[in-house]
Amino acid sequence: MSNGPYGQLACGCGAVTLLVCGAPLGHGRDAEGEPVSLWPQEAIQLGQGADELEVVPDASGVDAWQCWRCGERLLHADDEAGVAVLAGSSEDDDEAGVALTAAQQRRLAALGYRVDAGP
Ligand SMILES: [Zn+2]
């Protein structure tokens, strides 16, 4: 197991940090074609900033986790799929397979994400 490409996410003002543990479920692209990595929600833990973190529903139906102080969005999360979506993707993450269930992939597709089929 690797630590994955993300150890910690921090917002612009530093008030909110999230810890990312384990390995991603897969990689893909968001509706704008930007690379994303897909993580089990339980891989995301709040480091600090419980008072600054706000979770707001996005237009697409997923929750955006953001800092209300600086407004920076740290990730998107979908409770139905139980998946957290992080911007960016590590191309050198060779072990990336697709560990998403078919139901999760359908849900993500419905939200506008395209999941890479894997190597
Ligand atoms: Zn902030």
mmCIF file with all atom_site columns, C-alpha atoms and ligand atoms in Angstrom:
data_model
loop_
_atom_site.group_PDB
_atom_site.id
_atom_site.type_symbol
_atom_site.label_atom_id
_atom_site.label_alt_id
_atom_site.label_comp_id
_atom_site.label_asym_id
_atom_site.label_entity_id
_atom_site.label_seq_id
_atom_site.pdbx_PDB_ins_code
_atom_site.Cartn_x
_atom_site.Cartn_y
_atom_site.Cartn_z
_atom_site.occupancy
_atom_site.B_iso_or_equiv
_atom_site.pdbx_formal_charge
_atom_site.auth_seq_id
_atom_site.auth_comp_id
_atom_site.auth_asym_id
_atom_site.auth_atom_id
_atom_site.pdbx_PDB_model_num
ATOM   1   C  CA . MET A 1 1   ? 0.000   0.000  0.000   1.00 0.00 ? 1   MET A CA 1
ATOM   2   C  CA . SER A 1 2   ? 1.237   3.457  -0.781  1.00 0.00 ? 2   SER A CA 1
ATOM   3   C  CA . ASN A 1 3   ? 0.207   6.640  0.856   1.00 0.00 ? 3   ASN A CA 1
ATOM   4   C  CA . GLY A 1 4   ? -1.209  7.811  -2.425  1.00 0.00 ? 4   GLY A CA 1
ATOM   5   C  CA . PRO A 1 5   ? -0.480  11.141 -4.030  1.00 0.00 ? 5   PRO A CA 1
ATOM   6   C  CA . TYR A 1 6   ? -2.154  13.100 -1.271  1.00 0.00 ? 6   TYR A CA 1
ATOM   7   C  CA . GLY A 1 7   ? -1.136  13.085 2.329   1.00 0.00 ? 7   GLY A CA 1
ATOM   8   C  CA . GLN A 1 8   ? -2.900  16.239 3.314   1.00 0.00 ? 8   GLN A CA 1
ATOM   9   C  CA . LEU A 1 9   ? -5.123  18.843 1.766   1.00 0.00 ? 9   LEU A CA 1
ATOM   10  C  CA . ALA A 1 10  ? -5.166  22.378 3.068   1.00 0.00 ? 10  ALA A CA 1
ATOM   11  C  CA . CYS A 1 11  ? -7.260  25.332 2.056   1.00 0.00 ? 11  CYS A CA 1
ATOM   12  C  CA . GLY A 1 12  ? -5.744  28.620 0.986   1.00 0.00 ? 12  GLY A CA 1
ATOM   13  C  CA . CYS A 1 13  ? -5.826  30.250 4.401   1.00 0.00 ? 13  CYS A CA 1
ATOM   14  C  CA . GLY A 1 14  ? -4.722  27.106 6.210   1.00 0.00 ? 14  GLY A CA 1
ATOM   15  C  CA . ALA A 1 15  ? -7.680  26.935 8.546   1.00 0.00 ? 15  ALA A CA 1
ATOM   16  C  CA . VAL A 1 16  ? -8.940  23.618 7.229   1.00 0.00 ? 16  VAL A CA 1
ATOM   17  C  CA . THR A 1 17  ? -6.789  20.575 6.650   1.00 0.00 ? 17  THR A CA 1
ATOM   18  C  CA . LEU A 1 18  ? -7.965  17.178 5.567   1.00 0.00 ? 18  LEU A CA 1
ATOM   19  C  CA . LEU A 1 19  ? -5.951  14.003 5.830   1.00 0.00 ? 19  LEU A CA 1
ATOM   20  C  CA . VAL A 1 20  ? -6.181  11.517 3.006   1.00 0.00 ? 20  VAL A CA 1
ATOM   21  C  CA . CYS A 1 21  ? -5.234  7.950  3.820   1.00 0.00 ? 21  CYS A CA 1
ATOM   22  C  CA . GLY A 1 22  ? -4.953  4.755  1.882   1.00 0.00 ? 22  GLY A CA 1
ATOM   23  C  CA . ALA A 1 23  ? -5.337  4.379  -1.833  1.00 0.00 ? 23  ALA A CA 1
ATOM   24  C  CA . PRO A 1 24  ? -7.738  5.838  -4.366  1.00 0.00 ? 24  PRO A CA 1
ATOM   25  C  CA . LEU A 1 25  ? -10.591 3.807  -5.775  1.00 0.00 ? 25  LEU A CA 1
ATOM   26  C  CA . GLY A 1 26  ? -9.790  5.082  -9.213  1.00 0.00 ? 26  GLY A CA 1
ATOM   27  C  CA . HIS A 1 27  ? -9.176  8.069  -11.388 1.00 0.00 ? 27  HIS A CA 1
ATOM   28  C  CA . GLY A 1 28  ? -11.267 9.938  -13.847 1.00 0.00 ? 28  GLY A CA 1
ATOM   29  C  CA . ARG A 1 29  ? -12.297 13.285 -15.199 1.00 0.00 ? 29  ARG A CA 1
ATOM   30  C  CA . ASP A 1 30  ? -14.871 15.711 -14.017 1.00 0.00 ? 30  ASP A CA 1
ATOM   31  C  CA . ALA A 1 31  ? -17.540 17.320 -16.173 1.00 0.00 ? 31  ALA A CA 1
ATOM   32  C  CA . GLU A 1 32  ? -15.013 19.925 -17.336 1.00 0.00 ? 32  GLU A CA 1
ATOM   33  C  CA . GLY A 1 33  ? -12.483 17.275 -18.289 1.00 0.00 ? 33  GLY A CA 1
ATOM   34  C  CA . GLU A 1 34  ? -10.137 18.009 -15.412 1.00 0.00 ? 34  GLU A CA 1
ATOM   35  C  CA . PRO A 1 35  ? -8.403  15.023 -13.840 1.00 0.00 ? 35  PRO A CA 1
ATOM   36  C  CA . VAL A 1 36  ? -9.745  13.834 -10.521 1.00 0.00 ? 36  VAL A CA 1
ATOM   37  C  CA . SER A 1 37  ? -8.999  10.998 -8.169  1.00 0.00 ? 37  SER A CA 1
ATOM   38  C  CA . LEU A 1 38  ? -11.737 9.055  -6.460  1.00 0.00 ? 38  LEU A CA 1
ATOM   39  C  CA . TRP A 1 39  ? -11.428 7.999  -2.839  1.00 0.00 ? 39  TRP A CA 1
ATOM   40  C  CA . PRO A 1 40  ? -13.544 6.161  -0.352  1.00 0.00 ? 40  PRO A CA 1
ATOM   41  C  CA . GLN A 1 41  ? -15.131 8.742  1.918   1.00 0.00 ? 41  GLN A CA 1
ATOM   42  C  CA . GLU A 1 42  ? -13.713 6.992  4.964   1.00 0.00 ? 42  GLU A CA 1
ATOM   43  C  CA . ALA A 1 43  ? -10.227 7.735  3.625   1.00 0.00 ? 43  ALA A CA 1
ATOM   44  C  CA . ILE A 1 44  ? -10.836 11.422 4.306   1.00 0.00 ? 44  ILE A CA 1
ATOM   45  C  CA . GLN A 1 45  ? -10.351 12.642 7.835   1.00 0.00 ? 45  GLN A CA 1
ATOM   46  C  CA . LEU A 1 46  ? -10.563 16.125 9.207   1.00 0.00 ? 46  LEU A CA 1
ATOM   47  C  CA . GLY A 1 47  ? -7.169  17.309 10.354  1.00 0.00 ? 47  GLY A CA 1
ATOM   48  C  CA . GLN A 1 48  ? -8.241  20.665 11.698  1.00 0.00 ? 48  GLN A CA 1
ATOM   49  C  CA . GLY A 1 49  ? -10.798 23.337 11.025  1.00 0.00 ? 49  GLY A CA 1
ATOM   50  C  CA . ALA A 1 50  ? -14.044 21.702 12.067  1.00 0.00 ? 50  ALA A CA 1
ATOM   51  C  CA . ASP A 1 51  ? -15.435 25.170 12.681  1.00 0.00 ? 51  ASP A CA 1
ATOM   52  C  CA . GLU A 1 52  ? -14.265 26.531 9.337   1.00 0.00 ? 52  GLU A CA 1
ATOM   53  C  CA . LEU A 1 53  ? -15.241 23.563 7.176   1.00 0.00 ? 53  LEU A CA 1
ATOM   54  C  CA . GLU A 1 54  ? -18.602 23.888 5.538   1.00 0.00 ? 54  GLU A CA 1
ATOM   55  C  CA . VAL A 1 55  ? -20.298 21.297 3.414   1.00 0.00 ? 55  VAL A CA 1
ATOM   56  C  CA . VAL A 1 56  ? -22.550 22.785 0.789   1.00 0.00 ? 56  VAL A CA 1
ATOM   57  C  CA . PRO A 1 57  ? -24.552 20.999 -1.880  1.00 0.00 ? 57  PRO A CA 1
ATOM   58  C  CA . ASP A 1 58  ? -23.283 21.680 -5.360  1.00 0.00 ? 58  ASP A CA 1
ATOM   59  C  CA . ALA A 1 59  ? -25.505 22.214 -8.355  1.00 0.00 ? 59  ALA A CA 1
ATOM   60  C  CA . SER A 1 60  ? -24.723 18.742 -9.611  1.00 0.00 ? 60  SER A CA 1
ATOM   61  C  CA . GLY A 1 61  ? -25.953 17.131 -6.415  1.00 0.00 ? 61  GLY A CA 1
ATOM   62  C  CA . VAL A 1 62  ? -22.653 16.398 -4.731  1.00 0.00 ? 62  VAL A CA 1
ATOM   63  C  CA . ASP A 1 63  ? -21.446 18.088 -1.573  1.00 0.00 ? 63  ASP A CA 1
ATOM   64  C  CA . ALA A 1 64  ? -18.599 20.562 -1.771  1.00 0.00 ? 64  ALA A CA 1
ATOM   65  C  CA . TRP A 1 65  ? -16.343 20.667 1.253   1.00 0.00 ? 65  TRP A CA 1
ATOM   66  C  CA . GLN A 1 66  ? -14.954 24.135 1.538   1.00 0.00 ? 66  GLN A CA 1
ATOM   67  C  CA . CYS A 1 67  ? -13.512 26.643 3.942   1.00 0.00 ? 67  CYS A CA 1
ATOM   68  C  CA . TRP A 1 68  ? -15.899 29.477 4.638   1.00 0.00 ? 68  TRP A CA 1
ATOM   69  C  CA . ARG A 1 69  ? -13.029 31.795 5.472   1.00 0.00 ? 69  ARG A CA 1
ATOM   70  C  CA . CYS A 1 70  ? -11.168 31.693 2.190   1.00 0.00 ? 70  CYS A CA 1
ATOM   71  C  CA . GLY A 1 71  ? -13.794 29.942 0.101   1.00 0.00 ? 71  GLY A CA 1
ATOM   72  C  CA . GLU A 1 72  ? -11.391 27.343 -1.187  1.00 0.00 ? 72  GLU A CA 1
ATOM   73  C  CA . ARG A 1 73  ? -12.985 24.062 -2.124  1.00 0.00 ? 73  ARG A CA 1
ATOM   74  C  CA . LEU A 1 74  ? -11.054 21.065 -0.913  1.00 0.00 ? 74  LEU A CA 1
ATOM   75  C  CA . LEU A 1 75  ? -13.022 18.236 -2.405  1.00 0.00 ? 75  LEU A CA 1
ATOM   76  C  CA . HIS A 1 76  ? -16.410 17.008 -3.473  1.00 0.00 ? 76  HIS A CA 1
ATOM   77  C  CA . ALA A 1 77  ? -18.145 14.149 -1.768  1.00 0.00 ? 77  ALA A CA 1
ATOM   78  C  CA . ASP A 1 78  ? -21.151 12.095 -2.687  1.00 0.00 ? 78  ASP A CA 1
ATOM   79  C  CA . ASP A 1 79  ? -22.895 10.337 0.129   1.00 0.00 ? 79  ASP A CA 1
ATOM   80  C  CA . GLU A 1 80  ? -24.852 8.042  -2.127  1.00 0.00 ? 80  GLU A CA 1
ATOM   81  C  CA . ALA A 1 81  ? -21.737 6.585  -3.720  1.00 0.00 ? 81  ALA A CA 1
ATOM   82  C  CA . GLY A 1 82  ? -19.664 7.051  -0.575  1.00 0.00 ? 82  GLY A CA 1
ATOM   83  C  CA . VAL A 1 83  ? -16.960 8.570  -2.735  1.00 0.00 ? 83  VAL A CA 1
ATOM   84  C  CA . ALA A 1 84  ? -14.831 11.652 -2.278  1.00 0.00 ? 84  ALA A CA 1
ATOM   85  C  CA . VAL A 1 85  ? -13.598 13.366 -5.430  1.00 0.00 ? 85  VAL A CA 1
ATOM   86  C  CA . LEU A 1 86  ? -10.281 15.182 -5.253  1.00 0.00 ? 86  LEU A CA 1
ATOM   87  C  CA . ALA A 1 87  ? -9.051  17.484 -7.965  1.00 0.00 ? 87  ALA A CA 1
ATOM   88  C  CA . GLY A 1 88  ? -5.892  16.432 -9.698  1.00 0.00 ? 88  GLY A CA 1
ATOM   89  C  CA . SER A 1 89  ? -4.509  13.055 -10.412 1.00 0.00 ? 89  SER A CA 1
ATOM   90  C  CA . SER A 1 90  ? -1.128  11.462 -10.204 1.00 0.00 ? 90  SER A CA 1
ATOM   91  C  CA . GLU A 1 91  ? -0.169  9.983  -13.520 1.00 0.00 ? 91  GLU A CA 1
ATOM   92  C  CA . ASP A 1 92  ? 2.661   8.000  -11.983 1.00 0.00 ? 92  ASP A CA 1
ATOM   93  C  CA . ASP A 1 93  ? 0.348   6.145  -9.665  1.00 0.00 ? 93  ASP A CA 1
ATOM   94  C  CA . ASP A 1 94  ? 0.916   2.837  -11.389 1.00 0.00 ? 94  ASP A CA 1
ATOM   95  C  CA . GLU A 1 95  ? -1.044  0.775  -8.962  1.00 0.00 ? 95  GLU A CA 1
ATOM   96  C  CA . ALA A 1 96  ? -4.214  2.623  -9.822  1.00 0.00 ? 96  ALA A CA 1
ATOM   97  C  CA . GLY A 1 97  ? -6.828  0.100  -10.656 1.00 0.00 ? 97  GLY A CA 1
ATOM   98  C  CA . VAL A 1 98  ? -10.518 0.640  -10.494 1.00 0.00 ? 98  VAL A CA 1
ATOM   99  C  CA . ALA A 1 99  ? -11.931 -0.468 -7.178  1.00 0.00 ? 99  ALA A CA 1
ATOM   100 C  CA . LEU A 1 100 ? -15.265 1.232  -7.651  1.00 0.00 ? 100 LEU A CA 1
ATOM   101 C  CA . THR A 1 101 ? -18.342 -0.903 -7.657  1.00 0.00 ? 101 THR A CA 1
ATOM   102 C  CA . ALA A 1 102 ? -20.605 -0.839 -10.686 1.00 0.00 ? 102 ALA A CA 1
ATOM   103 C  CA . ALA A 1 103 ? -23.164 1.066  -8.641  1.00 0.00 ? 103 ALA A CA 1
ATOM   104 C  CA . GLN A 1 104 ? -20.577 3.662  -7.657  1.00 0.00 ? 104 GLN A CA 1
ATOM   105 C  CA . GLN A 1 105 ? -19.490 4.049  -11.264 1.00 0.00 ? 105 GLN A CA 1
ATOM   106 C  CA . ARG A 1 106 ? -23.083 4.515  -12.390 1.00 0.00 ? 106 ARG A CA 1
ATOM   107 C  CA . ARG A 1 107 ? -23.653 7.103  -9.708  1.00 0.00 ? 107 ARG A CA 1
ATOM   108 C  CA . LEU A 1 108 ? -20.477 8.985  -10.623 1.00 0.00 ? 108 LEU A CA 1
ATOM   109 C  CA . ALA A 1 109 ? -21.387 8.872  -14.293 1.00 0.00 ? 109 ALA A CA 1
ATOM   110 C  CA . ALA A 1 110 ? -24.790 10.314 -13.430 1.00 0.00 ? 110 ALA A CA 1
ATOM   111 C  CA . LEU A 1 111 ? -22.996 13.156 -11.659 1.00 0.00 ? 111 LEU A CA 1
ATOM   112 C  CA . GLY A 1 112 ? -20.947 13.904 -14.754 1.00 0.00 ? 112 GLY A CA 1
ATOM   113 C  CA . TYR A 1 113 ? -17.715 12.150 -13.877 1.00 0.00 ? 113 TYR A CA 1
ATOM   114 C  CA . ARG A 1 114 ? -15.942 9.863  -16.266 1.00 0.00 ? 114 ARG A CA 1
ATOM   115 C  CA . VAL A 1 115 ? -14.070 7.044  -14.601 1.00 0.00 ? 115 VAL A CA 1
ATOM   116 C  CA . ASP A 1 116 ? -10.905 5.817  -16.253 1.00 0.00 ? 116 ASP A CA 1
ATOM   117 C  CA . ALA A 1 117 ? -11.040 2.179  -17.129 1.00 0.00 ? 117 ALA A CA 1
ATOM   118 C  CA . GLY A 1 118 ? -7.622  1.619  -15.652 1.00 0.00 ? 118 GLY A CA 1
ATOM   119 C  CA . PRO A 1 119 ? -4.425  0.296  -17.177 1.00 0.00 ? 119 PRO A CA 1
HETATM 120 ZN ZN . ZN  B 2 .   ? -9.425  28.619 4.332   1.00 0.00 ? 1   ZN  B ZN 1
#
